[in-house]
Coordinates of C-alpha atoms in Angstrom, one line a residue:
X1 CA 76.7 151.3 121.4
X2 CA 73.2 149.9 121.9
X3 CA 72.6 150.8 118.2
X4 CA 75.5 149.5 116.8
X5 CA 74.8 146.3 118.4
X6 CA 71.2 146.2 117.0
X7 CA 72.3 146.8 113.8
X8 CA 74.7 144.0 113.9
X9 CA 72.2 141.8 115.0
X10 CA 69.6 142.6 112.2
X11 CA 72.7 142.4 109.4
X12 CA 73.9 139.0 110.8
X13 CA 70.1 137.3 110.9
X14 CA 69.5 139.0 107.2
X15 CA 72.5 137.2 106.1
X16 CA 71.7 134.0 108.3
X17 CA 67.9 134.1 106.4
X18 CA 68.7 135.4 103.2
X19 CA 70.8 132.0 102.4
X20 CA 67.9 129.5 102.5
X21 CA 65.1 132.1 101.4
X22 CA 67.4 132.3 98.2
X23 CA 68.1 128.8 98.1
X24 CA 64.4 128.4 97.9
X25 CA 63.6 130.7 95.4
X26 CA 65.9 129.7 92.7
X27 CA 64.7 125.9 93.8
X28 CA 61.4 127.0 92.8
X29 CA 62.2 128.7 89.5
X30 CA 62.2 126.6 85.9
X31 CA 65.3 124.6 85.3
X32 CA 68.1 126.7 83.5
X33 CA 69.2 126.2 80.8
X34 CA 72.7 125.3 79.5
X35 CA 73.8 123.3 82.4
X36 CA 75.1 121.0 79.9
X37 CA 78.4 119.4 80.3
X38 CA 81.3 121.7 78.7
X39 CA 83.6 119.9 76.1
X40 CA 86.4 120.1 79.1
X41 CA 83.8 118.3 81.5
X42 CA 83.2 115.8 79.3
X43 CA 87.0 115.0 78.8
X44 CA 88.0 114.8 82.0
X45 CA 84.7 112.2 82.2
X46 CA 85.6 109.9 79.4
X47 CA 89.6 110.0 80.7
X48 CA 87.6 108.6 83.6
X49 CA 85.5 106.0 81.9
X50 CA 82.6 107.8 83.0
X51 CA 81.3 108.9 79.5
X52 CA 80.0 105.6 78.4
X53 CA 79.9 105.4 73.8
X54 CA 76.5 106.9 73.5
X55 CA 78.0 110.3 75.2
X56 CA 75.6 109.8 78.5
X57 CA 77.2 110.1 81.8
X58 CA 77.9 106.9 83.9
X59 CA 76.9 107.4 86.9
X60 CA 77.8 104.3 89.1
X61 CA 76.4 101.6 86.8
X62 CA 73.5 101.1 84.1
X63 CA 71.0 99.4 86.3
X64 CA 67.9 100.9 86.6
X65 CA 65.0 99.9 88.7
X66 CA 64.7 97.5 91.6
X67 CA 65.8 100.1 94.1
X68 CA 64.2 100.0 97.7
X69 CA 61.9 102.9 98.3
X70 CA 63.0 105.5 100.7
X71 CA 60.6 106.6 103.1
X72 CA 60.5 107.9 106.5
X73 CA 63.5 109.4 108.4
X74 CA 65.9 108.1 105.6
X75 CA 63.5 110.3 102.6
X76 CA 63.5 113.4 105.5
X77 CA 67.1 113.3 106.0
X78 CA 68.2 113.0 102.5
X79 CA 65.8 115.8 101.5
X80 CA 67.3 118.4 104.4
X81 CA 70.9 116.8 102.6
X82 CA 69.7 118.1 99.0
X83 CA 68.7 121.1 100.4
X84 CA 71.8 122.0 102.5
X85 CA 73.9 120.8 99.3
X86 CA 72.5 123.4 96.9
X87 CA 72.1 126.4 99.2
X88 CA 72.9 129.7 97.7
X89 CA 76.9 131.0 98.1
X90 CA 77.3 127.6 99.9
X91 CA 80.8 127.0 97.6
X92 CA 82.1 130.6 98.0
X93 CA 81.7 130.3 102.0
X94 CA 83.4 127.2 102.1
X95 CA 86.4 128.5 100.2
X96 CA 86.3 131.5 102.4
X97 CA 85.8 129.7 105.7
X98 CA 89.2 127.3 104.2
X99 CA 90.8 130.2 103.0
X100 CA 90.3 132.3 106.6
X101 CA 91.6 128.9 108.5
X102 CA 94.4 128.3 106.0
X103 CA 95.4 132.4 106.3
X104 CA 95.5 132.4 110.1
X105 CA 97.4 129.1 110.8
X106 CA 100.0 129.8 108.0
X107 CA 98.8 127.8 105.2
X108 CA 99.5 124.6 107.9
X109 CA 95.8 123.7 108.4
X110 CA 92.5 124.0 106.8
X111 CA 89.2 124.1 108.4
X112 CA 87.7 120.9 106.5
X113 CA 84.9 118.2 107.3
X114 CA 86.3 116.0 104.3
X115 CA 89.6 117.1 103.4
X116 CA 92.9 117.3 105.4
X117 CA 96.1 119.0 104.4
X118 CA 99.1 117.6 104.0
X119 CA 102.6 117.8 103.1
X120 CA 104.2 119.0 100.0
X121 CA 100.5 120.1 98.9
X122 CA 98.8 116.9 98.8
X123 CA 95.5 116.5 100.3
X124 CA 94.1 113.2 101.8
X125 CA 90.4 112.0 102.3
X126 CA 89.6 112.4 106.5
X127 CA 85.8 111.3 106.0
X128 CA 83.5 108.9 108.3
X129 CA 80.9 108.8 106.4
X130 CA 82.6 107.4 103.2
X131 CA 84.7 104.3 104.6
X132 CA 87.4 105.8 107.0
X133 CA 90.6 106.3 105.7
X134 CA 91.9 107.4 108.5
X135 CA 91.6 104.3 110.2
X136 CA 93.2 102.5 107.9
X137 CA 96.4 105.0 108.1
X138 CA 96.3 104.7 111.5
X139 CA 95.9 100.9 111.6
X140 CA 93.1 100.7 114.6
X141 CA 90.1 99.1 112.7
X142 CA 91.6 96.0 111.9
X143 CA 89.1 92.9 111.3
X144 CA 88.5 89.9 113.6
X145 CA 89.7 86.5 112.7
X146 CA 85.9 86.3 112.1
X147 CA 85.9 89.0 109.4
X148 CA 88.2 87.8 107.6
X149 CA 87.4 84.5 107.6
X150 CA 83.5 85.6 106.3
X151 CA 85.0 87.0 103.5
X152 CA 87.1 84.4 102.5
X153 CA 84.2 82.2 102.5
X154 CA 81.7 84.4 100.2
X155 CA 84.9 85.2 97.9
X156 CA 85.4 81.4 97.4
X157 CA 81.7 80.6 97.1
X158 CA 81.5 83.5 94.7
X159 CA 84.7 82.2 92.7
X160 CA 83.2 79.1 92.6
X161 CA 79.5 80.1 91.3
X162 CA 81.4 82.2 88.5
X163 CA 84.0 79.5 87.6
X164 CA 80.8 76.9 87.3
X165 CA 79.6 79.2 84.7
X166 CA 82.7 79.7 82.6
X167 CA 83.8 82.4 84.3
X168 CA 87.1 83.7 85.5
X169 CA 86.8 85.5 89.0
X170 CA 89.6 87.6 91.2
X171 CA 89.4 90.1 93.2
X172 CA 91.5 93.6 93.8
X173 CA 91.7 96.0 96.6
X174 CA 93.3 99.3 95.7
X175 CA 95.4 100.9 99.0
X176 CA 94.1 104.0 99.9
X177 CA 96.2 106.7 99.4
X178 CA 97.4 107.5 102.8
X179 CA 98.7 104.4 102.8
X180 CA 101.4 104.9 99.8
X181 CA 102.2 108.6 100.9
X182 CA 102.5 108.5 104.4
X183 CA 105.2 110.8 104.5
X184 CA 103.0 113.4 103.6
X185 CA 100.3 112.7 105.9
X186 CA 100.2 115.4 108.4
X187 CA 102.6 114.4 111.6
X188 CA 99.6 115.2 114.5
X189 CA 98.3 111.4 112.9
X190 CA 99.7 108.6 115.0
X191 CA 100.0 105.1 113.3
X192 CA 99.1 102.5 115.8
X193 CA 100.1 100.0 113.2
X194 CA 101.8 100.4 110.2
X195 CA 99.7 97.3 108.8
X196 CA 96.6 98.8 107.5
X197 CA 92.9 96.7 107.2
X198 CA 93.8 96.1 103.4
X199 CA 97.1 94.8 103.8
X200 CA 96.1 92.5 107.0
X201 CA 93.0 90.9 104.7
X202 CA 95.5 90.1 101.8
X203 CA 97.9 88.7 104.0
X204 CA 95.2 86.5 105.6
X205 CA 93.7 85.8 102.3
X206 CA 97.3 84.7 100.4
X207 CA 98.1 82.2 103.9
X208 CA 95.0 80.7 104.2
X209 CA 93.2 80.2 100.8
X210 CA 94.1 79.5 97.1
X211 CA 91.9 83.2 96.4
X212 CA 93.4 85.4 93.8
X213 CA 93.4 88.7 95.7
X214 CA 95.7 91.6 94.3
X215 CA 96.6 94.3 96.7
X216 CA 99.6 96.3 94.8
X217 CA 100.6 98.3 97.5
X218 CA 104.2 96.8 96.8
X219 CA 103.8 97.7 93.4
X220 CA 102.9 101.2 94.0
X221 CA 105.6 101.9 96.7
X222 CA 108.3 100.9 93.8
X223 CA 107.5 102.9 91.5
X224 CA 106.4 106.3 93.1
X225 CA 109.5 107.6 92.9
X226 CA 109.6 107.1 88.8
X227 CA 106.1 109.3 88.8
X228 CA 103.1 110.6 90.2
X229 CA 101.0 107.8 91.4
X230 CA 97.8 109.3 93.0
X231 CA 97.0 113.1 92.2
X232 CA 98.2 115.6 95.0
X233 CA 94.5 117.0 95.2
X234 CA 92.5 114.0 94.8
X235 CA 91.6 111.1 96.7
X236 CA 91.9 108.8 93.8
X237 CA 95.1 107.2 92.0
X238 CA 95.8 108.9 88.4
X239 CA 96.1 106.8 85.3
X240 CA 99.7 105.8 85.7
X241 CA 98.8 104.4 88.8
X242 CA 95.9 102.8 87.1
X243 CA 98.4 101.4 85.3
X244 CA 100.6 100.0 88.2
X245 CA 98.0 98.0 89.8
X246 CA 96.8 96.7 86.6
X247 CA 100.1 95.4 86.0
X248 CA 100.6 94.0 89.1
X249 CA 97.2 92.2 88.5
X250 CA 98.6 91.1 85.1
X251 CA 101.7 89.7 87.0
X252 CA 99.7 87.8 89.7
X253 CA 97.4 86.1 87.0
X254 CA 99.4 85.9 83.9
X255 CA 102.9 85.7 84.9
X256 CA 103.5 89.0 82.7
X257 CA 104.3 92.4 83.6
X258 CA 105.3 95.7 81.8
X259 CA 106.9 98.7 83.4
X260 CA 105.7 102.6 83.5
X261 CA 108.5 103.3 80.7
X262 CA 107.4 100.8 78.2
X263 CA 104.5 102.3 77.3
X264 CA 103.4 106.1 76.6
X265 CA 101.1 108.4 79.2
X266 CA 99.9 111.7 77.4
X267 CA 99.7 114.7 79.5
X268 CA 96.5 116.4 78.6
X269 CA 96.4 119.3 81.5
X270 CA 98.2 120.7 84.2
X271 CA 95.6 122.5 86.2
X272 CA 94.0 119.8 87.4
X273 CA 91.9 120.8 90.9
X274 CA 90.7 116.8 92.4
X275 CA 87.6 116.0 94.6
X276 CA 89.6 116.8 97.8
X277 CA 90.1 120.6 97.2
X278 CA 86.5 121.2 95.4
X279 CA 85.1 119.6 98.8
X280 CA 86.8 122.2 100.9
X281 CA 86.3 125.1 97.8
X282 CA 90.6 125.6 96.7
X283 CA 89.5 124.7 93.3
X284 CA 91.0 128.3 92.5
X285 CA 93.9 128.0 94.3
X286 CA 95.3 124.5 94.2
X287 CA 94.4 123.5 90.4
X288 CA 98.0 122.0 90.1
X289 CA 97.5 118.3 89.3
X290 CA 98.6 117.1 86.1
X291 CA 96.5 114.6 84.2
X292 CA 98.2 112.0 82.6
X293 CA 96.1 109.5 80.4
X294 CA 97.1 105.9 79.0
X295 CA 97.6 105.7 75.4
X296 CA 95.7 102.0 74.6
X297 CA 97.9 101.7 71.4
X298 CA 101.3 101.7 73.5
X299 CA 100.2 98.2 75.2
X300 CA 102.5 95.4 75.0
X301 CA 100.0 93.1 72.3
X302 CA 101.8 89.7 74.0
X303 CA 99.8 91.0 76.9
X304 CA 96.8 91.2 75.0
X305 CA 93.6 88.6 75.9
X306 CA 90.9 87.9 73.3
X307 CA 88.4 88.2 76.1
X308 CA 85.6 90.1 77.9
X309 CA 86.4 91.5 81.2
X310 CA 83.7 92.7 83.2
X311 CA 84.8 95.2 86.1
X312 CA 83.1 95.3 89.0
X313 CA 84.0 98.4 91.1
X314 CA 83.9 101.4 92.6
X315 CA 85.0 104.9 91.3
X316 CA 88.9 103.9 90.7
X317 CA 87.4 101.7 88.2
X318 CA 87.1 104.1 85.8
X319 CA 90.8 104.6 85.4
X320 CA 91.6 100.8 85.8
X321 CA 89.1 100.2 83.4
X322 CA 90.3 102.2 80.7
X323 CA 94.1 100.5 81.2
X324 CA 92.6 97.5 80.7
X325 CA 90.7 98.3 77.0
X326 CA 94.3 98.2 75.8
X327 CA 94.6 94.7 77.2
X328 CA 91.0 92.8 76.6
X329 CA 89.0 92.7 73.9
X330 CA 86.1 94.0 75.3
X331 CA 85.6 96.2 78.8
X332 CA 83.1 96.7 80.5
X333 CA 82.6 98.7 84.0
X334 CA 80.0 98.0 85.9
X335 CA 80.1 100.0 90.3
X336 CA 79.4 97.4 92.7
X337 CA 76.5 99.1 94.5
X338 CA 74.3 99.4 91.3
X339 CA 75.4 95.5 90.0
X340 CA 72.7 93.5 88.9
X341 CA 73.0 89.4 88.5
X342 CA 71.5 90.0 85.2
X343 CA 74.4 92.0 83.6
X344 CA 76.3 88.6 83.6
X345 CA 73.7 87.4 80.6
X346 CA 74.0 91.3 79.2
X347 CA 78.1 91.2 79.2
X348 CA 78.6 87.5 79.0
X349 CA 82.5 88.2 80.4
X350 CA 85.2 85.8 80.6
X351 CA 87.0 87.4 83.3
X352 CA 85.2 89.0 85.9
X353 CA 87.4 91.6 88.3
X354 CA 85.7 92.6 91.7
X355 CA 87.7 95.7 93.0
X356 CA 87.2 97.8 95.8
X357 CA 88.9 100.8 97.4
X358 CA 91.0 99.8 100.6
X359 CA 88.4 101.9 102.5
X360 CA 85.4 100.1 101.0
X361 CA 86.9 96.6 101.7
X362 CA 84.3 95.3 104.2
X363 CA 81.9 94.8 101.7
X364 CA 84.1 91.8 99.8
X365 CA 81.7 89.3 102.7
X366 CA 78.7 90.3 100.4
X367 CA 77.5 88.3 98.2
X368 CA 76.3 90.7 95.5
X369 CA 77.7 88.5 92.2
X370 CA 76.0 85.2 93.2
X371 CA 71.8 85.1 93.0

């Protein structure tokens, strides 16, 4: 008994050690070659927006430079983060740690940091370290009157800065997709209140400025039924619901509108396996999203402008971005947290959208398109 035991010990330690010591190794070996993006990759990318013409990845933004040097606890802590997110095996023991935890609760629950199951196979996005999505389902991180009222301040003073230039400026703030499928949200959440953060700002926003600010959840809950909206394994909308806001944008600001039928989606896979299920390693199992992507040429031209729309967002605004080329005359995407005041001379836009996840909606009280 005494040796089994040992040898237990000394098996589990070799397999605790022998992760990192790998990890190291193969850290310490030349680059590899071939690590090139497949032909697939790069499609998925550029339905995305995220292959920009030159065939280069986009990787939130062009801007280069001017970035604060990280030193101390921050440079330690991201190291250790680098470290722990290459270790060797550490994708095949997070599918099998899922897979055991899926297995012995009967497929109801998975054993996930990021990632929660839900109903009907649809995942949903349960970080804290990447806004809190939660939260906002749940309705118990609403903003103070003083919040709200700091945004509406920098969004007018930032409307106005832009409109003094030439500039057309309103602002969007995409519901998170808890939000628009709560009846596949698992049923151990509670809702405190069914009025989520994003919904409570553009209610404030509509009653106590003149501030275009389009949140489509209205949008999105009528026309769910007609087709997928968000993908069941991602924490992102798909390009038909892309296509929903945008048009709720165009009906907000233009007065015009077009429905999903009136123009023609492409379906060019249906494997699809989103962020959510790669984050807790079911890529293998749940590849069951199909991808639908916006033909430009099936716009309705009297909603065409002759402009230059610069789109300031975050990673929904790839797919919003490419609804729009069938709209502008000129698109350009640009993620907030790389902007630089600059790229207003580079672009020289007419219309300038600011958009930001409902998770992500804090940051509309900084000021990052004024100098």
């Amino acid at each position: 008994m005494k040796n089994r035991d040992k040898w237990i010990t000394i098996a589990f330690l070799i397999f605790i050690l022998a992760i990192p010591l790998v990890t190291v190794v193969r850290n310490l070996l030349p680059a590899r070659q071939g690590q090139e993006l497949t032909e697939a990759e790069k499609a998925v990318l550029e339905q995305n927006g995220a292959i920009t013409e030159d065939g280069t990845v986009q990787t939130g933004g062009t801007a280069q430079g001017n970035q604060p040097e990280v030193t101390g606890f921050a440079k330690l802590q991201g190291g250790l983060n680098q470290f722990t997110d290459g270790l060797f095996g550490r994708t095949k023991l997070i599918a099998f740690n899922t897979g055991l935890t899926s297995l012995l609760t009967g497929g109801t629950y998975i054993e996930s940091t990021q990632t929660l199951k839900g109903k009907n196979n649809m995942f949903f996005y349960k970080t804290e370290l990447d806004g809190k999505p939660i939260w906002d389902y749940m309705g118990i991180n609403h903003f103070t009157e003083e919040e709200m009222a700091a945004i509406a301040e920098n969004l007018t003073a930032t409307r106005e800065h832009l409109n003094a230039k030439g500039i057309e400026f309103y602002t969007m703030c995409i519901p998170n997709k808890e939000i628009i499928y709560a009846e596949n949200m698992p049923d151990t959440i509670a809702r405190v209140n069914e009025v989520s953060r994003g919904e409570q700002l553009a209610d404030y926003l509509h009653e106590n400025t003149d501030l275009v600010f389009v949140y489509p959840k209205d949008a999105l809950m009528a026309n769910k039924d007609k087709m997928q909206l968000y993908y069941n394994t991602d924490s992102h909308s798909n390009q038909v619901g892309a296509f929903v806001n945008m048009q709720e944008f165009f009906r907000t600001v233009y007065g015009t509108h077009a429905e999903i039928d009136s123009v023609t989606f492409r379906t060019d896979a249906t494997d699809y396996a989103g962020d959510l299920v790669t984050m807790a390693g079911l890529t293998e199992k749940y590849g069951i999203d199909s991808v639908y992507v916006f033909e430009k040429d099936s716009a309705d031209r009297t909603q065409y402008h002759d402009q230059v729309l610069l789109y300031v967002g975050d990673s929904f605004g790839g797919f919003l971005s490419q609804i729009c080329k069938g709209y502008y005359k000129e698109v350009y995407w640009e993620d907030a947290r790389d902007f630089q005041y600059s790229m207003l001379d580079r672009y020289n836009p007419d219309v300038v959208i600011w958009e930001r996840a409902e998770r992500y909606c804090e940051v509309f009280a900084e000021p990052i398109l004024m100098k």
